[in-house]
């Protein structure tokens, strides 16, 4: 397959599997929180999933400190 000429419209199901480290997830969640008004359209579900994963892994006290 020639990836130089590949268009996303040519792909039926494009997937990415990536396992975030705890540190990567913390950085990404903080970045999303700080820039939530700038999240590009179409990434809302991804941003929500990152926030949920982070929030679900914390106690209420940890979440209050992290998100304040």
PDB file of C-alpha atoms in Angstrom:
ATOM      1  CA  UNK A   1       0.000   0.000   0.000  1.00  0.00           C
ATOM      2  CA  UNK A   2       1.309   3.441  -0.925  1.00  0.00           C
ATOM      3  CA  UNK A   3       0.706   5.618   2.148  1.00  0.00           C
ATOM      4  CA  UNK A   4       1.729   8.789   0.292  1.00  0.00           C
ATOM      5  CA  UNK A   5      -1.439   8.631  -1.800  1.00  0.00           C
ATOM      6  CA  UNK A   6      -3.721   7.288   0.943  1.00  0.00           C
ATOM      7  CA  UNK A   7      -6.707   9.495   1.726  1.00  0.00           C
ATOM      8  CA  UNK A   8      -8.689   9.156   4.943  1.00  0.00           C
ATOM      9  CA  UNK A   9     -11.804   8.808   2.797  1.00  0.00           C
ATOM     10  CA  UNK A  10     -10.239   5.615   1.378  1.00  0.00           C
ATOM     11  CA  UNK A  11     -10.133   3.984   4.815  1.00  0.00           C
ATOM     12  CA  UNK A  12     -13.300   2.278   6.052  1.00  0.00           C
ATOM     13  CA  UNK A  13     -12.319   2.079   9.718  1.00  0.00           C
ATOM     14  CA  UNK A  14      -9.315   4.012  10.973  1.00  0.00           C
ATOM     15  CA  UNK A  15      -8.297   3.167  14.524  1.00  0.00           C
ATOM     16  CA  UNK A  16      -5.517   4.080  16.885  1.00  0.00           C
ATOM     17  CA  UNK A  17      -4.716   2.053  19.947  1.00  0.00           C
ATOM     18  CA  UNK A  18      -2.476   3.699  22.502  1.00  0.00           C
ATOM     19  CA  UNK A  19      -1.986   3.071  26.186  1.00  0.00           C
ATOM     20  CA  UNK A  20      -1.312   6.289  28.068  1.00  0.00           C
ATOM     21  CA  UNK A  21       1.030   6.282  31.025  1.00  0.00           C
ATOM     22  CA  UNK A  22      -0.360   7.772  34.220  1.00  0.00           C
ATOM     23  CA  UNK A  23       1.859  10.834  33.730  1.00  0.00           C
ATOM     24  CA  UNK A  24       0.760  11.292  30.105  1.00  0.00           C
ATOM     25  CA  UNK A  25      -2.877  11.059  31.122  1.00  0.00           C
ATOM     26  CA  UNK A  26      -2.400  13.627  33.895  1.00  0.00           C
ATOM     27  CA  UNK A  27      -0.669  16.043  31.503  1.00  0.00           C
ATOM     28  CA  UNK A  28      -3.305  15.556  28.822  1.00  0.00           C
ATOM     29  CA  UNK A  29      -6.194  15.969  31.263  1.00  0.00           C
ATOM     30  CA  UNK A  30      -4.669  19.164  32.674  1.00  0.00           C
ATOM     31  CA  UNK A  31      -4.080  20.511  29.158  1.00  0.00           C
ATOM     32  CA  UNK A  32      -7.655  19.747  28.120  1.00  0.00           C
ATOM     33  CA  UNK A  33      -9.001  21.414  31.252  1.00  0.00           C
ATOM     34  CA  UNK A  34      -6.902  24.544  30.722  1.00  0.00           C
ATOM     35  CA  UNK A  35      -7.816  24.797  27.028  1.00  0.00           C
ATOM     36  CA  UNK A  36     -11.357  23.429  27.014  1.00  0.00           C
ATOM     37  CA  UNK A  37     -12.684  26.381  25.001  1.00  0.00           C
ATOM     38  CA  UNK A  38     -10.175  25.604  22.259  1.00  0.00           C
ATOM     39  CA  UNK A  39     -10.887  21.874  21.843  1.00  0.00           C
ATOM     40  CA  UNK A  40     -11.441  21.384  18.112  1.00  0.00           C
ATOM     41  CA  UNK A  41     -14.883  20.293  16.988  1.00  0.00           C
ATOM     42  CA  UNK A  42     -14.943  16.529  16.743  1.00  0.00           C
ATOM     43  CA  UNK A  43     -12.639  15.913  19.704  1.00  0.00           C
ATOM     44  CA  UNK A  44     -15.256  16.465  22.398  1.00  0.00           C
ATOM     45  CA  UNK A  45     -15.759  12.720  22.998  1.00  0.00           C
ATOM     46  CA  UNK A  46     -12.002  12.173  23.263  1.00  0.00           C
ATOM     47  CA  UNK A  47     -11.617  15.060  25.704  1.00  0.00           C
ATOM     48  CA  UNK A  48     -14.527  13.723  27.750  1.00  0.00           C
ATOM     49  CA  UNK A  49     -13.008  10.236  27.847  1.00  0.00           C
ATOM     50  CA  UNK A  50      -9.675  11.622  29.073  1.00  0.00           C
ATOM     51  CA  UNK A  51     -11.382  13.657  31.793  1.00  0.00           C
ATOM     52  CA  UNK A  52     -13.516  10.679  32.858  1.00  0.00           C
ATOM     53  CA  UNK A  53     -10.529   8.313  32.999  1.00  0.00           C
ATOM     54  CA  UNK A  54      -8.610  10.800  35.105  1.00  0.00           C
ATOM     55  CA  UNK A  55     -11.531  11.661  37.389  1.00  0.00           C
ATOM     56  CA  UNK A  56     -12.460   7.981  37.898  1.00  0.00           C
ATOM     57  CA  UNK A  57      -8.926   7.220  39.059  1.00  0.00           C
ATOM     58  CA  UNK A  58      -8.923   9.897  41.793  1.00  0.00           C
ATOM     59  CA  UNK A  59     -10.479  10.383  45.173  1.00  0.00           C
ATOM     60  CA  UNK A  60     -12.750  13.411  45.509  1.00  0.00           C
ATOM     61  CA  UNK A  61     -10.018  15.275  47.397  1.00  0.00           C
ATOM     62  CA  UNK A  62      -7.441  14.492  44.693  1.00  0.00           C
ATOM     63  CA  UNK A  63      -9.837  15.632  41.948  1.00  0.00           C
ATOM     64  CA  UNK A  64     -10.524  18.918  43.739  1.00  0.00           C
ATOM     65  CA  UNK A  65      -6.791  19.630  44.008  1.00  0.00           C
ATOM     66  CA  UNK A  66      -6.028  18.498  40.441  1.00  0.00           C
ATOM     67  CA  UNK A  67      -8.810  20.496  38.801  1.00  0.00           C
ATOM     68  CA  UNK A  68      -8.424  23.689  40.834  1.00  0.00           C
TER      69      UNK A  68
END
